[in-house]
Amino acid sequence: MKVKFNNLYLQNKIFSKNFLISFKSIIKRSDFVGGKEVLLFERKFRKICHSKYCVSVANGTDALIISLKCLDIKHGDEVILPAHTWVSTAGAIIAVGAKPVFVDTDEFFTIDANKIEAKITKKTKAIIPVHLYGQPCKIEEIVKVSKKYNLKIIEDCAQAHLTKYKNKIVGNFGDVGTFSFFPAKNIGAMGDAGAIICNDKNLYNKLKKFKNHGSLKKNDNETYGINSRLDTIQACILNKKISRIKKFNLQRIYFSKLYKKLLCNNSSIELPINRKNGIHTYHQFVIKVKKDREALIKFLKKKNIETGIHYPKMLVNLKPYRIFKIGSDFRNCLKYEKQILSLPMHPFLTHKEIKYVCNAINLFFTK
Ligand SMILES: Cc1ncc(COP(=O)(O)O)c(C=O)c1O
């Protein structure tokens, strides 16, 4: 049996007839930039996220950069983020000329809320909590700290579509929530796509303007800006797929429970834990392997089971960011760096496949 890490073909095949019908309408209308599909997506996405506003953009990295720009983060400012995230989170901070200040993570793989305050200086202007793998951060604590020091919060929700904390959808706790719809995400396009949600009208207008060369009306450029458009074809794809996101997330959660049931007696690994009062949407199912991780990966590969590591290096161990490691304590995330292993996770897995994966992992450690 072959177990794929993700199966984008199955996730798109069920929509393909509908995609083709809509593509034909787009060709007829020839509204290849902007238009009805983009507006519809913004409406659908803000509704499903329970937020007042949504600004579509070209990708999740732009969503971060545009948010930082519109929250007036600039050269010389410091922005706090977890040391364990995808590189975009840090790259966006550098892109606006600010300095990334890394914080260690907790046992949930999210920024350790208790370690944030110690990193705040006079230059700190914002925090970017990342709801990594679909797990909500301890976001209420982070909001409390931000209020105390008058800091902005950009929630990086690229991996956390409809993740909840205390019954509230993430992205609504901070000033903005940023999303990626990279094909492998819980809702994925067939190329790059992104969005920003917020609940403040002035900020919404600022974001909308900035991503469109500083204008809300054609040829009326009021400020500087860039071009970051959600492609019309991608919006059309997302409009079809958004109707299934809740179902797809439930499938992921269901499979996470099955993995946990079948692996719970294996003392050589640690299973992911869900934060209390949170809904983890399992973009990734990440275990901690206490010994022989590389040999386990090889063994699973031989059994035709694909796995991943998200990410092989913590940001403070990546070449451009190594300089920020000095003098700080990253003991948790540096330990996890050597242990983390992502198992196959997508809504079209089967019981048989999960059993096969778990049997192989258990067999490896009893050999
Ligand atoms: C945590 C996180 N932030 C930001 C991004 C950036 O999104 P994109 O690849 O759409 O630019 C990603 C994408 O993988 C991500 O996982």
CSV table of N, CA, C and O and ligand atoms in Angstrom, one decimal, residues 58-64 85-89 130-132 156-159 178-182 185 192-194 283 311, ligand 1:
chain,number,residue,atom,x,y,z
A,58,ALA,N,-2.6,38.3,-3.0
A,58,ALA,CA,-2.0,37.3,-3.9
A,58,ALA,C,-1.5,36.0,-3.2
A,58,ALA,O,-1.5,35.0,-3.8
A,59,ASN,N,-1.1,36.1,-1.9
A,59,ASN,CA,-0.6,35.0,-1.2
A,59,ASN,C,-0.5,35.3,0.3
A,59,ASN,O,-0.7,36.5,0.7
A,60,GLY,N,-0.2,34.3,1.1
A,60,GLY,CA,-0.1,34.5,2.5
A,60,GLY,C,1.1,35.4,3.0
A,60,GLY,O,1.0,36.0,4.0
A,61,THR,N,2.1,35.4,2.2
A,61,THR,CA,3.3,36.2,2.6
A,61,THR,C,2.9,37.7,2.4
A,61,THR,O,3.2,38.6,3.2
A,62,ASP,N,2.3,38.0,1.2
A,62,ASP,CA,1.8,39.4,1.0
A,62,ASP,C,0.8,39.8,2.1
A,62,ASP,O,0.8,41.0,2.5
A,63,ALA,N,0.0,38.9,2.5
A,63,ALA,CA,-1.0,39.2,3.5
A,63,ALA,C,-0.3,39.7,4.8
A,63,ALA,O,-0.7,40.7,5.4
A,64,LEU,N,0.9,39.1,5.1
A,64,LEU,CA,1.6,39.5,6.3
A,64,LEU,C,2.3,40.9,6.0
A,64,LEU,O,2.2,41.8,6.9
A,85,THR,N,8.2,28.4,12.9
A,85,THR,CA,7.1,28.8,11.9
A,85,THR,C,7.7,28.7,10.6
A,85,THR,O,8.9,28.4,10.4
A,86,TRP,N,6.8,28.8,9.5
A,86,TRP,CA,7.3,28.9,8.2
A,86,TRP,C,8.0,30.2,8.0
A,86,TRP,O,7.7,31.2,8.6
A,87,VAL,N,9.1,30.2,7.1
A,87,VAL,CA,10.0,31.3,7.0
A,87,VAL,C,9.3,32.6,6.6
A,87,VAL,O,9.8,33.7,6.9
A,88,SER,N,8.1,32.5,6.0
A,88,SER,CA,7.4,33.8,5.6
A,88,SER,C,7.1,34.7,6.7
A,88,SER,O,7.2,36.0,6.5
A,89,THR,N,6.8,34.2,7.9
A,89,THR,CA,6.5,35.1,9.0
A,89,THR,C,7.6,36.0,9.3
A,89,THR,O,7.4,37.2,9.5
A,130,VAL,N,1.6,32.7,15.6
A,130,VAL,CA,1.3,31.8,14.5
A,130,VAL,C,0.5,30.6,15.0
A,130,VAL,O,1.0,29.9,15.9
A,131,HIS,N,-0.7,30.4,14.5
A,131,HIS,CA,-1.5,29.2,14.9
A,131,HIS,C,-1.0,28.0,14.1
A,131,HIS,O,-1.6,27.6,13.1
A,132,LEU,N,0.2,27.6,14.5
A,132,LEU,CA,0.9,26.6,13.7
A,132,LEU,C,0.2,25.2,13.6
A,132,LEU,O,-0.2,24.8,14.7
A,156,ASP,N,-1.0,35.1,12.4
A,156,ASP,CA,-0.7,34.3,11.2
A,156,ASP,C,-1.5,33.1,11.2
A,156,ASP,O,-1.3,32.1,11.9
A,157,CYS,N,-2.6,33.1,10.4
A,157,CYS,CA,-3.6,31.9,10.3
A,157,CYS,C,-3.4,31.1,9.1
A,157,CYS,O,-4.3,30.4,8.7
A,158,ALA,N,-2.2,31.2,8.5
A,158,ALA,CA,-2.0,30.5,7.2
A,158,ALA,C,-2.3,29.0,7.3
A,158,ALA,O,-2.7,28.4,6.3
A,159,GLN,N,-2.1,28.4,8.5
A,159,GLN,CA,-2.3,27.0,8.7
A,159,GLN,C,-3.5,26.7,9.5
A,159,GLN,O,-3.7,25.6,10.0
A,178,THR,N,-4.1,36.8,9.0
A,178,THR,CA,-3.7,36.6,7.6
A,178,THR,C,-3.7,35.2,7.2
A,178,THR,O,-3.5,34.3,8.1
A,179,PHE,N,-4.1,34.9,6.0
A,179,PHE,CA,-4.3,33.5,5.5
A,179,PHE,C,-3.6,33.3,4.2
A,179,PHE,O,-3.4,34.2,3.4
A,180,SER,N,-3.2,32.0,4.1
A,180,SER,CA,-2.7,31.5,2.8
A,180,SER,C,-3.6,30.5,2.3
A,180,SER,O,-4.2,29.7,3.0
A,181,PHE,N,-3.8,30.4,0.9
A,181,PHE,CA,-4.5,29.4,0.3
A,181,PHE,C,-3.7,28.6,-0.7
A,181,PHE,O,-4.1,28.2,-1.7
A,182,PHE,N,-2.4,28.5,-0.3
A,182,PHE,CA,-1.4,27.6,-1.0
A,182,PHE,C,-2.1,26.3,-1.2
A,182,PHE,O,-2.9,25.8,-0.3
A,185,LYS,N,-3.0,23.8,1.7
A,185,LYS,CA,-3.6,24.3,2.9
A,185,LYS,C,-5.0,23.7,3.1
A,185,LYS,O,-5.5,23.0,2.2
A,192,ASP,N,-1.2,30.3,-6.1
A,192,ASP,CA,-1.1,31.1,-4.9
A,192,ASP,C,-2.3,31.9,-4.6
A,192,ASP,O,-3.0,32.4,-5.6
A,193,ALA,N,-2.6,32.1,-3.4
A,193,ALA,CA,-3.8,33.0,-3.0
A,193,ALA,C,-3.7,33.3,-1.5
A,193,ALA,O,-3.1,32.5,-0.8
A,194,GLY,N,-4.3,34.4,-1.1
A,194,GLY,CA,-4.2,34.8,0.3
A,194,GLY,C,-5.3,35.8,0.7
A,194,GLY,O,-6.0,36.2,-0.2
A,283,HIS,N,-4.1,21.0,10.3
A,283,HIS,CA,-3.4,21.2,9.0
A,283,HIS,C,-2.3,20.1,8.9
A,283,HIS,O,-2.1,19.5,7.9
A,311,TYR,N,9.3,22.2,10.6
A,311,TYR,CA,10.3,22.4,9.6
A,311,TYR,C,11.6,21.8,10.0
A,311,TYR,O,11.9,21.8,11.2
B,1,LIG,C1,2.7,29.9,8.9
B,1,LIG,C2,2.7,30.5,7.5
B,1,LIG,N1,2.8,31.8,7.3
B,1,LIG,C3,2.8,32.3,6.1
B,1,LIG,C4,2.7,31.5,5.0
B,1,LIG,C5,2.9,32.2,3.6
B,1,LIG,O1,1.9,31.8,2.7
B,1,LIG,P1,2.2,31.8,1.2
B,1,LIG,O2,3.0,30.6,0.9
B,1,LIG,O3,0.8,31.8,0.6
B,1,LIG,O4,2.9,33.1,0.8
B,1,LIG,C6,2.7,30.1,5.1
B,1,LIG,C7,2.6,29.3,3.9
B,1,LIG,O5,3.0,28.2,3.9
B,1,LIG,C8,2.7,29.6,6.4
B,1,LIG,O6,2.6,28.3,6.6
